[in-house]
């Protein structure tokens, strides 16, 4: 018996970038849903249970991904979801959270990768986050 | 400027009164002081745009008043009134930063004219400062906007190259895989170039100044030697550090100073041939610390020499055909200048080049204070060889 496929949601406003990521994740056996803006993404998150969220930072008129992550953190039903943050500008993220490590903690489980991301690294991060999330649930 | 604030400092009441009378109806707010000390005391609360100072007063002399004003706020425009209309004292005042002078006695028209000109000068000074600040801000914003706009599409391209490479691994021919690999490399280089450019143009001078602390010059030198030793060994170039013990202290930011030395020494290695030698040495002299990087490499042609510190100027390929981004030296110069230092180069084609970075020597109260006595140099140079 095979395990049910992990359900992933990717929120990013660049369809071509999404296609490049989705192909890798599809190929590795994940089910990937996509939203191209924070509003649709939030609606999708509330309508279905996802195992992991891939979130772009620089969307729309600035760092809408950061606002999205803050919104998720405030929702008790959502705040346990692991998030893989994807950003093109690492320093910019550090700039938004002065005094913190380059990698900000939005939710209990999150990781940050820079765009573009090598397939091996992407799959490693996704796998590790999912594993850590399962371990948390069992506690 | 809507209303200019003018302060007049003169010990003669009649002069103050008549100046006040002359300026009635002019678009300016007036304050007067009957001696230098009172005048200086008024400055922090009145915030004058223009100060008119009588040179000859009891107590603080006009020269002293001028000096103190320029120390407090160099943007305040000053005009001197000279009782004894000697050219010498007027010239002296202007040497000390006065904008103009007015010999006594003067007509109301002469006074009004010189005040108007002074106010105009002050507006220009303020405008220049505002523009300069705006230019700095724009440059930083421009850099991050441009780099995001350039990087986003490249990241989308590269992400698809990554996934295609993976998907086609089993079916592509060796030639196709090779070309895909080169696409990946070229796009990766471009992303790297944009990042280097962004870091270069948005070097935050204020942040570097804020980071400055006393640093032994041996620290960035050793770090730079460490990070380049593998590269030097691979190219069979000898890397020699020649730093006195104890090493001179500088007032600087360790991280960016290391970056500068890595850039300059990296270049020296790049333009060296097998068996050449790159020497980095440091010495203190006249309150300054000189760090020089000499190589016995290919040298720089006289035509290239004036251009090498320009952004995106990359001279001929290195001894082994390497090309650079043309940014390393431009970035280095900005960093060194943020430290209040200079960077200079001498070169003989075929014989090699010497780059000298001059930095303010560390003193206990920071930069600007007199250099401490170093005493006779008894320490023997430490020869580090890697």
PDB file of C-alpha atoms in Angstrom, chain B residues 82-365:
ATOM      1  CA  UNK B  82      35.494  95.290   7.963  1.00  0.00           C
ATOM      2  CA  UNK B  83      35.773  98.589   9.746  1.00  0.00           C
ATOM      3  CA  UNK B  84      39.236  99.356   8.516  1.00  0.00           C
ATOM      4  CA  UNK B  85      38.745  98.530   4.883  1.00  0.00           C
ATOM      5  CA  UNK B  86      41.956  96.635   4.495  1.00  0.00           C
ATOM      6  CA  UNK B  87      42.001  94.061   1.788  1.00  0.00           C
ATOM      7  CA  UNK B  88      44.236  91.866   3.934  1.00  0.00           C
ATOM      8  CA  UNK B  89      41.706  91.247   6.710  1.00  0.00           C
ATOM      9  CA  UNK B  90      38.907  90.677   4.203  1.00  0.00           C
ATOM     10  CA  UNK B  91      41.021  88.149   2.325  1.00  0.00           C
ATOM     11  CA  UNK B  92      41.938  86.469   5.603  1.00  0.00           C
ATOM     12  CA  UNK B  93      38.246  86.212   6.525  1.00  0.00           C
ATOM     13  CA  UNK B  94      37.394  84.689   3.182  1.00  0.00           C
ATOM     14  CA  UNK B  95      40.229  82.222   3.570  1.00  0.00           C
ATOM     15  CA  UNK B  96      38.576  81.174   6.806  1.00  0.00           C
ATOM     16  CA  UNK B  97      35.329  80.455   5.018  1.00  0.00           C
ATOM     17  CA  UNK B  98      33.498  83.793   4.875  1.00  0.00           C
ATOM     18  CA  UNK B  99      31.410  84.057   1.737  1.00  0.00           C
ATOM     19  CA  UNK B 100      31.861  87.792   1.153  1.00  0.00           C
ATOM     20  CA  UNK B 101      32.942  91.041   2.845  1.00  0.00           C
ATOM     21  CA  UNK B 102      31.549  94.529   3.174  1.00  0.00           C
ATOM     22  CA  UNK B 103      33.811  97.497   3.962  1.00  0.00           C
ATOM     23  CA  UNK B 104      32.491 100.211   6.259  1.00  0.00           C
ATOM     24  CA  UNK B 105      31.015 102.657   5.542  1.00  0.00           C
ATOM     25  CA  UNK B 106      28.438 101.108   3.203  1.00  0.00           C
ATOM     26  CA  UNK B 107      25.263 102.396   1.569  1.00  0.00           C
ATOM     27  CA  UNK B 108      21.856 100.787   2.265  1.00  0.00           C
ATOM     28  CA  UNK B 109      21.804  99.477  -1.315  1.00  0.00           C
ATOM     29  CA  UNK B 110      25.202  97.823  -0.907  1.00  0.00           C
ATOM     30  CA  UNK B 111      24.031  96.161   2.290  1.00  0.00           C
ATOM     31  CA  UNK B 112      20.736  94.949   0.796  1.00  0.00           C
ATOM     32  CA  UNK B 113      22.554  93.575  -2.238  1.00  0.00           C
ATOM     33  CA  UNK B 114      25.129  91.648  -0.247  1.00  0.00           C
ATOM     34  CA  UNK B 115      22.408  90.196   2.000  1.00  0.00           C
ATOM     35  CA  UNK B 116      20.370  89.093  -1.020  1.00  0.00           C
ATOM     36  CA  UNK B 117      23.413  87.454  -2.551  1.00  0.00           C
ATOM     37  CA  UNK B 118      24.224  85.721   0.720  1.00  0.00           C
ATOM     38  CA  UNK B 119      20.689  84.397   1.078  1.00  0.00           C
ATOM     39  CA  UNK B 120      20.815  83.136  -2.488  1.00  0.00           C
ATOM     40  CA  UNK B 121      24.072  81.375  -1.733  1.00  0.00           C
ATOM     41  CA  UNK B 122      22.508  79.728   1.306  1.00  0.00           C
ATOM     42  CA  UNK B 123      19.556  78.413  -0.765  1.00  0.00           C
ATOM     43  CA  UNK B 124      22.003  76.952  -3.256  1.00  0.00           C
ATOM     44  CA  UNK B 125      24.009  75.288  -0.492  1.00  0.00           C
ATOM     45  CA  UNK B 126      20.879  73.731   1.022  1.00  0.00           C
ATOM     46  CA  UNK B 127      19.592  72.662  -2.364  1.00  0.00           C
ATOM     47  CA  UNK B 128      22.894  70.969  -3.181  1.00  0.00           C
ATOM     48  CA  UNK B 129      22.810  69.057   0.093  1.00  0.00           C
ATOM     49  CA  UNK B 130      19.215  67.953  -0.496  1.00  0.00           C
ATOM     50  CA  UNK B 131      20.021  66.838  -4.038  1.00  0.00           C
ATOM     51  CA  UNK B 132      23.054  64.926  -2.925  1.00  0.00           C
ATOM     52  CA  UNK B 133      21.039  63.095  -0.279  1.00  0.00           C
ATOM     53  CA  UNK B 134      18.316  62.344  -2.805  1.00  0.00           C
ATOM     54  CA  UNK B 135      20.876  60.984  -5.229  1.00  0.00           C
ATOM     55  CA  UNK B 136      22.211  58.597  -2.567  1.00  0.00           C
ATOM     56  CA  UNK B 137      18.706  57.397  -1.728  1.00  0.00           C
ATOM     57  CA  UNK B 138      17.755  56.996  -5.351  1.00  0.00           C
ATOM     58  CA  UNK B 139      20.869  55.027  -6.041  1.00  0.00           C
ATOM     59  CA  UNK B 140      20.073  52.553  -3.272  1.00  0.00           C
ATOM     60  CA  UNK B 141      16.420  52.213  -4.269  1.00  0.00           C
ATOM     61  CA  UNK B 142      17.309  52.054  -7.915  1.00  0.00           C
ATOM     62  CA  UNK B 143      19.789  49.293  -7.220  1.00  0.00           C
ATOM     63  CA  UNK B 144      17.347  47.097  -5.340  1.00  0.00           C
ATOM     64  CA  UNK B 145      14.485  47.722  -7.766  1.00  0.00           C
ATOM     65  CA  UNK B 146      16.646  47.078 -10.806  1.00  0.00           C
ATOM     66  CA  UNK B 147      18.201  43.989  -9.323  1.00  0.00           C
ATOM     67  CA  UNK B 148      14.781  42.569  -8.422  1.00  0.00           C
ATOM     68  CA  UNK B 149      13.377  43.335 -11.865  1.00  0.00           C
ATOM     69  CA  UNK B 150      16.389  41.716 -13.533  1.00  0.00           C
ATOM     70  CA  UNK B 151      16.679  38.771 -11.206  1.00  0.00           C
ATOM     71  CA  UNK B 152      13.028  37.723 -11.161  1.00  0.00           C
ATOM     72  CA  UNK B 153      12.814  36.759 -14.863  1.00  0.00           C
ATOM     73  CA  UNK B 154      16.275  35.190 -14.743  1.00  0.00           C
ATOM     74  CA  UNK B 155      15.254  33.138 -11.710  1.00  0.00           C
ATOM     75  CA  UNK B 156      12.160  31.934 -13.610  1.00  0.00           C
ATOM     76  CA  UNK B 157      14.363  30.984 -16.592  1.00  0.00           C
ATOM     77  CA  UNK B 158      16.922  29.239 -14.442  1.00  0.00           C
ATOM     78  CA  UNK B 159      14.275  27.353 -12.467  1.00  0.00           C
ATOM     79  CA  UNK B 160      12.960  25.905 -15.724  1.00  0.00           C
ATOM     80  CA  UNK B 161      16.442  25.048 -16.928  1.00  0.00           C
ATOM     81  CA  UNK B 162      16.921  23.185 -13.632  1.00  0.00           C
ATOM     82  CA  UNK B 163      13.694  21.244 -14.025  1.00  0.00           C
ATOM     83  CA  UNK B 164      14.160  20.555 -17.738  1.00  0.00           C
ATOM     84  CA  UNK B 165      17.663  19.257 -17.137  1.00  0.00           C
ATOM     85  CA  UNK B 166      16.233  16.838 -14.622  1.00  0.00           C
ATOM     86  CA  UNK B 167      13.275  15.773 -16.742  1.00  0.00           C
ATOM     87  CA  UNK B 168      15.328  15.290 -19.886  1.00  0.00           C
ATOM     88  CA  UNK B 169      18.281  13.599 -18.207  1.00  0.00           C
ATOM     89  CA  UNK B 170      17.297  10.159 -19.517  1.00  0.00           C
ATOM     90  CA  UNK B 171      16.359  11.149 -23.071  1.00  0.00           C
ATOM     91  CA  UNK B 172      18.694  14.017 -24.017  1.00  0.00           C
ATOM     92  CA  UNK B 173      21.837  13.371 -26.051  1.00  0.00           C
ATOM     93  CA  UNK B 174      25.178  14.242 -24.562  1.00  0.00           C
ATOM     94  CA  UNK B 175      25.374  17.322 -26.762  1.00  0.00           C
ATOM     95  CA  UNK B 176      21.928  18.499 -25.624  1.00  0.00           C
ATOM     96  CA  UNK B 177      22.848  17.956 -22.003  1.00  0.00           C
ATOM     97  CA  UNK B 178      26.042  19.913 -22.568  1.00  0.00           C
ATOM     98  CA  UNK B 179      24.217  22.867 -24.051  1.00  0.00           C
ATOM     99  CA  UNK B 180      21.653  22.835 -21.278  1.00  0.00           C
ATOM    100  CA  UNK B 181      24.539  22.867 -18.824  1.00  0.00           C
ATOM    101  CA  UNK B 182      26.043  25.898 -20.519  1.00  0.00           C
ATOM    102  CA  UNK B 183      22.703  27.720 -20.461  1.00  0.00           C
ATOM    103  CA  UNK B 184      22.611  27.035 -16.736  1.00  0.00           C
ATOM    104  CA  UNK B 185      26.132  28.380 -16.262  1.00  0.00           C
ATOM    105  CA  UNK B 186      25.526  31.533 -18.294  1.00  0.00           C
ATOM    106  CA  UNK B 187      22.275  32.364 -16.519  1.00  0.00           C
ATOM    107  CA  UNK B 188      23.967  31.651 -13.192  1.00  0.00           C
ATOM    108  CA  UNK B 189      26.824  34.027 -14.076  1.00  0.00           C
ATOM    109  CA  UNK B 190      24.323  36.717 -14.980  1.00  0.00           C
ATOM    110  CA  UNK B 191      22.496  36.320 -11.654  1.00  0.00           C
ATOM    111  CA  UNK B 192      25.836  36.539  -9.876  1.00  0.00           C
ATOM    112  CA  UNK B 193      26.798  39.655 -11.828  1.00  0.00           C
ATOM    113  CA  UNK B 194      23.541  41.417 -10.896  1.00  0.00           C
ATOM    114  CA  UNK B 195      24.094  40.565  -7.244  1.00  0.00           C
ATOM    115  CA  UNK B 196      27.682  41.866  -7.365  1.00  0.00           C
ATOM    116  CA  UNK B 197      26.524  45.044  -9.047  1.00  0.00           C
ATOM    117  CA  UNK B 198      23.783  45.605  -6.489  1.00  0.00           C
ATOM    118  CA  UNK B 199      26.197  45.124  -3.617  1.00  0.00           C
ATOM    119  CA  UNK B 200      28.636  47.489  -5.311  1.00  0.00           C
ATOM    120  CA  UNK B 201      26.340  50.416  -6.010  1.00  0.00           C
ATOM    121  CA  UNK B 202      24.422  50.202  -2.785  1.00  0.00           C
ATOM    122  CA  UNK B 203      27.454  50.200  -0.531  1.00  0.00           C
ATOM    123  CA  UNK B 204      26.100  51.976   2.472  1.00  0.00           C
ATOM    124  CA  UNK B 205      28.750  54.513   3.395  1.00  0.00           C
ATOM    125  CA  UNK B 206      26.990  55.378   6.656  1.00  0.00           C
ATOM    126  CA  UNK B 207      26.714  51.711   7.635  1.00  0.00           C
ATOM    127  CA  UNK B 208      30.441  51.232   7.066  1.00  0.00           C
ATOM    128  CA  UNK B 209      31.233  54.322   9.144  1.00  0.00           C
ATOM    129  CA  UNK B 210      28.968  53.050  11.928  1.00  0.00           C
ATOM    130  CA  UNK B 211      30.755  49.677  11.885  1.00  0.00           C
ATOM    131  CA  UNK B 212      34.198  51.202  12.232  1.00  0.00           C
ATOM    132  CA  UNK B 213      36.239  50.256  15.275  1.00  0.00           C
ATOM    133  CA  UNK B 214      39.931  49.855  16.056  1.00  0.00           C
ATOM    134  CA  UNK B 215      41.190  46.903  13.998  1.00  0.00           C
ATOM    135  CA  UNK B 216      44.693  45.530  13.694  1.00  0.00           C
ATOM    136  CA  UNK B 217      45.517  45.681  10.008  1.00  0.00           C
ATOM    137  CA  UNK B 218      46.906  42.150  10.287  1.00  0.00           C
ATOM    138  CA  UNK B 219      43.360  40.783  10.735  1.00  0.00           C
ATOM    139  CA  UNK B 220      41.937  41.631   7.302  1.00  0.00           C
ATOM    140  CA  UNK B 221      45.305  40.843   5.707  1.00  0.00           C
ATOM    141  CA  UNK B 222      45.402  37.377   7.245  1.00  0.00           C
ATOM    142  CA  UNK B 223      41.790  36.714   6.319  1.00  0.00           C
ATOM    143  CA  UNK B 224      42.380  37.780   2.735  1.00  0.00           C
ATOM    144  CA  UNK B 225      45.548  35.645   2.499  1.00  0.00           C
ATOM    145  CA  UNK B 226      43.627  32.669   3.931  1.00  0.00           C
ATOM    146  CA  UNK B 227      40.812  32.927   1.453  1.00  0.00           C
ATOM    147  CA  UNK B 228      43.161  33.304  -1.523  1.00  0.00           C
ATOM    148  CA  UNK B 229      45.928  30.853  -0.665  1.00  0.00           C
ATOM    149  CA  UNK B 230      44.304  27.892  -2.450  1.00  0.00           C
ATOM    150  CA  UNK B 231      43.768  29.986  -5.565  1.00  0.00           C
ATOM    151  CA  UNK B 232      47.385  31.197  -5.459  1.00  0.00           C
ATOM    152  CA  UNK B 233      48.761  27.687  -5.001  1.00  0.00           C
ATOM    153  CA  UNK B 234      46.698  26.411  -7.909  1.00  0.00           C
ATOM    154  CA  UNK B 235      48.121  29.151 -10.140  1.00  0.00           C
ATOM    155  CA  UNK B 236      51.627  28.555  -8.743  1.00  0.00           C
ATOM    156  CA  UNK B 237      51.870  32.138  -7.565  1.00  0.00           C
ATOM    157  CA  UNK B 238      53.707  32.809  -4.317  1.00  0.00           C
ATOM    158  CA  UNK B 239      51.696  34.793  -1.771  1.00  0.00           C
ATOM    159  CA  UNK B 240      53.777  36.644   0.853  1.00  0.00           C
ATOM    160  CA  UNK B 241      52.511  38.697   3.786  1.00  0.00           C
ATOM    161  CA  UNK B 242      54.914  41.170   5.340  1.00  0.00           C
ATOM    162  CA  UNK B 243      53.307  42.770   8.379  1.00  0.00           C
ATOM    163  CA  UNK B 244      55.240  44.264  11.322  1.00  0.00           C
ATOM    164  CA  UNK B 245      54.536  42.808  14.763  1.00  0.00           C
ATOM    165  CA  UNK B 246      52.711  44.455  16.445  1.00  0.00           C
ATOM    166  CA  UNK B 247      50.772  45.415  13.354  1.00  0.00           C
ATOM    167  CA  UNK B 248      49.501  48.993  12.982  1.00  0.00           C
ATOM    168  CA  UNK B 249      45.928  49.620  14.043  1.00  0.00           C
ATOM    169  CA  UNK B 250      43.409  51.254  11.745  1.00  0.00           C
ATOM    170  CA  UNK B 251      40.003  52.759  12.283  1.00  0.00           C
ATOM    171  CA  UNK B 252      37.917  50.505  10.069  1.00  0.00           C
ATOM    172  CA  UNK B 253      35.323  47.873   9.370  1.00  0.00           C
ATOM    173  CA  UNK B 254      36.970  44.466   9.302  1.00  0.00           C
ATOM    174  CA  UNK B 255      34.482  42.809   6.946  1.00  0.00           C
ATOM    175  CA  UNK B 256      34.588  45.347   4.142  1.00  0.00           C
ATOM    176  CA  UNK B 257      38.367  45.866   4.518  1.00  0.00           C
ATOM    177  CA  UNK B 258      38.840  42.137   3.995  1.00  0.00           C
ATOM    178  CA  UNK B 259      36.627  42.390   0.913  1.00  0.00           C
ATOM    179  CA  UNK B 260      38.867  45.171  -0.451  1.00  0.00           C
ATOM    180  CA  UNK B 261      42.057  43.154   0.113  1.00  0.00           C
ATOM    181  CA  UNK B 262      40.531  40.016  -1.394  1.00  0.00           C
ATOM    182  CA  UNK B 263      39.616  42.058  -4.473  1.00  0.00           C
ATOM    183  CA  UNK B 264      43.041  43.640  -4.887  1.00  0.00           C
ATOM    184  CA  UNK B 265      45.065  40.537  -4.028  1.00  0.00           C
ATOM    185  CA  UNK B 266      42.739  38.394  -6.152  1.00  0.00           C
ATOM    186  CA  UNK B 267      43.449  40.697  -9.075  1.00  0.00           C
ATOM    187  CA  UNK B 268      47.184  40.531  -8.411  1.00  0.00           C
ATOM    188  CA  UNK B 269      47.053  36.724  -8.524  1.00  0.00           C
ATOM    189  CA  UNK B 270      44.861  36.818 -11.625  1.00  0.00           C
ATOM    190  CA  UNK B 271      47.386  38.949 -13.503  1.00  0.00           C
ATOM    191  CA  UNK B 272      50.407  36.909 -12.355  1.00  0.00           C
ATOM    192  CA  UNK B 273      52.159  34.170 -14.270  1.00  0.00           C
ATOM    193  CA  UNK B 274      53.495  30.872 -12.949  1.00  0.00           C
ATOM    194  CA  UNK B 275      56.361  31.594 -10.548  1.00  0.00           C
ATOM    195  CA  UNK B 276      55.355  35.210  -9.942  1.00  0.00           C
ATOM    196  CA  UNK B 277      55.019  36.601  -6.445  1.00  0.00           C
ATOM    197  CA  UNK B 278      52.327  38.701  -4.758  1.00  0.00           C
ATOM    198  CA  UNK B 279      53.424  40.587  -1.641  1.00  0.00           C
ATOM    199  CA  UNK B 280      51.089  42.305   0.790  1.00  0.00           C
ATOM    200  CA  UNK B 281      52.681  44.565   3.370  1.00  0.00           C
ATOM    201  CA  UNK B 282      51.580  47.162   5.893  1.00  0.00           C
ATOM    202  CA  UNK B 283      53.268  50.088   7.600  1.00  0.00           C
ATOM    203  CA  UNK B 284      52.262  53.126   9.652  1.00  0.00           C
ATOM    204  CA  UNK B 285      53.398  56.562   8.539  1.00  0.00           C
ATOM    205  CA  UNK B 286      52.299  60.082   9.574  1.00  0.00           C
ATOM    206  CA  UNK B 287      49.053  58.993  11.189  1.00  0.00           C
ATOM    207  CA  UNK B 288      48.173  56.786   8.253  1.00  0.00           C
ATOM    208  CA  UNK B 289      48.443  53.085   7.601  1.00  0.00           C
ATOM    209  CA  UNK B 290      49.621  52.068   4.155  1.00  0.00           C
ATOM    210  CA  UNK B 291      48.725  48.621   2.902  1.00  0.00           C
ATOM    211  CA  UNK B 292      50.425  47.775  -0.353  1.00  0.00           C
ATOM    212  CA  UNK B 293      49.853  44.836  -2.643  1.00  0.00           C
ATOM    213  CA  UNK B 294      52.667  44.312  -5.158  1.00  0.00           C
ATOM    214  CA  UNK B 295      52.827  41.739  -7.872  1.00  0.00           C
ATOM    215  CA  UNK B 296      55.427  40.751 -10.432  1.00  0.00           C
ATOM    216  CA  UNK B 297      52.738  40.020 -12.993  1.00  0.00           C
ATOM    217  CA  UNK B 298      51.739  41.352 -16.386  1.00  0.00           C
ATOM    218  CA  UNK B 299      51.225  44.975 -15.290  1.00  0.00           C
ATOM    219  CA  UNK B 300      48.657  47.476 -16.522  1.00  0.00           C
ATOM    220  CA  UNK B 301      49.069  49.456 -19.721  1.00  0.00           C
ATOM    221  CA  UNK B 302      49.212  53.260 -19.385  1.00  0.00           C
ATOM    222  CA  UNK B 303      45.928  53.566 -21.372  1.00  0.00           C
ATOM    223  CA  UNK B 304      44.106  51.255 -18.964  1.00  0.00           C
ATOM    224  CA  UNK B 305      45.569  52.720 -15.797  1.00  0.00           C
ATOM    225  CA  UNK B 306      43.255  55.752 -15.405  1.00  0.00           C
ATOM    226  CA  UNK B 307      40.173  53.608 -16.041  1.00  0.00           C
ATOM    227  CA  UNK B 308      40.630  50.620 -13.773  1.00  0.00           C
ATOM    228  CA  UNK B 309      38.634  52.046 -10.865  1.00  0.00           C
ATOM    229  CA  UNK B 310      35.598  52.666 -13.093  1.00  0.00           C
ATOM    230  CA  UNK B 311      32.621  50.355 -12.741  1.00  0.00           C
ATOM    231  CA  UNK B 312      32.333  47.673 -15.428  1.00  0.00           C
ATOM    232  CA  UNK B 313      35.824  48.373 -16.704  1.00  0.00           C
ATOM    233  CA  UNK B 314      37.581  45.085 -17.152  1.00  0.00           C
ATOM    234  CA  UNK B 315      41.001  45.280 -18.733  1.00  0.00           C
ATOM    235  CA  UNK B 316      42.562  42.479 -20.706  1.00  0.00           C
ATOM    236  CA  UNK B 317      41.883  38.920 -19.531  1.00  0.00           C
ATOM    237  CA  UNK B 318      44.092  37.578 -16.732  1.00  0.00           C
ATOM    238  CA  UNK B 319      47.305  35.660 -17.320  1.00  0.00           C
ATOM    239  CA  UNK B 320      45.254  32.466 -17.665  1.00  0.00           C
ATOM    240  CA  UNK B 321      42.496  34.152 -19.668  1.00  0.00           C
ATOM    241  CA  UNK B 322      40.204  34.890 -16.713  1.00  0.00           C
ATOM    242  CA  UNK B 323      37.698  37.714 -17.047  1.00  0.00           C
ATOM    243  CA  UNK B 324      36.285  39.728 -14.206  1.00  0.00           C
ATOM    244  CA  UNK B 325      33.028  41.545 -13.670  1.00  0.00           C
ATOM    245  CA  UNK B 326      34.841  44.879 -13.827  1.00  0.00           C
ATOM    246  CA  UNK B 327      33.404  45.766 -10.442  1.00  0.00           C
ATOM    247  CA  UNK B 328      35.966  44.640  -7.890  1.00  0.00           C
ATOM    248  CA  UNK B 329      38.114  47.780  -7.939  1.00  0.00           C
ATOM    249  CA  UNK B 330      35.142  50.162  -8.229  1.00  0.00           C
ATOM    250  CA  UNK B 331      33.586  48.552  -5.165  1.00  0.00           C
ATOM    251  CA  UNK B 332      36.935  48.570  -3.366  1.00  0.00           C
ATOM    252  CA  UNK B 333      37.406  52.270  -3.983  1.00  0.00           C
ATOM    253  CA  UNK B 334      33.961  53.075  -2.597  1.00  0.00           C
ATOM    254  CA  UNK B 335      34.669  51.043   0.523  1.00  0.00           C
ATOM    255  CA  UNK B 336      38.076  52.643   1.076  1.00  0.00           C
ATOM    256  CA  UNK B 337      36.612  56.115   0.593  1.00  0.00           C
ATOM    257  CA  UNK B 338      33.875  55.323   3.094  1.00  0.00           C
ATOM    258  CA  UNK B 339      36.745  54.717   5.540  1.00  0.00           C
ATOM    259  CA  UNK B 340      38.158  58.148   4.785  1.00  0.00           C
ATOM    260  CA  UNK B 341      41.028  56.512   2.930  1.00  0.00           C
ATOM    261  CA  UNK B 342      42.444  56.464  -0.583  1.00  0.00           C
ATOM    262  CA  UNK B 343      43.535  53.849  -3.053  1.00  0.00           C
ATOM    263  CA  UNK B 344      46.280  54.356  -5.608  1.00  0.00           C
ATOM    264  CA  UNK B 345      48.111  52.296  -8.186  1.00  0.00           C
ATOM    265  CA  UNK B 346      51.445  52.252  -9.992  1.00  0.00           C
ATOM    266  CA  UNK B 347      52.249  49.855 -12.740  1.00  0.00           C
ATOM    267  CA  UNK B 348      54.873  48.941 -15.320  1.00  0.00           C
ATOM    268  CA  UNK B 349      53.681  46.740 -18.151  1.00  0.00           C
ATOM    269  CA  UNK B 350      55.508  43.417 -18.075  1.00  0.00           C
ATOM    270  CA  UNK B 351      56.972  44.086 -14.612  1.00  0.00           C
ATOM    271  CA  UNK B 352      53.953  44.223 -12.321  1.00  0.00           C
ATOM    272  CA  UNK B 353      51.703  46.541 -10.341  1.00  0.00           C
ATOM    273  CA  UNK B 354      51.499  47.976  -6.848  1.00  0.00           C
ATOM    274  CA  UNK B 355      48.218  49.009  -5.247  1.00  0.00           C
ATOM    275  CA  UNK B 356      48.412  51.121  -2.103  1.00  0.00           C
ATOM    276  CA  UNK B 357      45.439  51.494   0.222  1.00  0.00           C
ATOM    277  CA  UNK B 358      45.886  54.328   2.720  1.00  0.00           C
ATOM    278  CA  UNK B 359      43.704  54.283   5.834  1.00  0.00           C
ATOM    279  CA  UNK B 360      43.531  56.547   8.890  1.00  0.00           C
ATOM    280  CA  UNK B 361      45.587  55.101  11.727  1.00  0.00           C
ATOM    281  CA  UNK B 362      43.622  54.060  14.782  1.00  0.00           C
ATOM    282  CA  UNK B 363      43.688  56.447  17.665  1.00  0.00           C
ATOM    283  CA  UNK B 364      41.986  55.993  21.013  1.00  0.00           C
ATOM    284  CA  UNK B 365      39.272  58.565  20.397  1.00  0.00           C
TER     285      UNK B 365
END
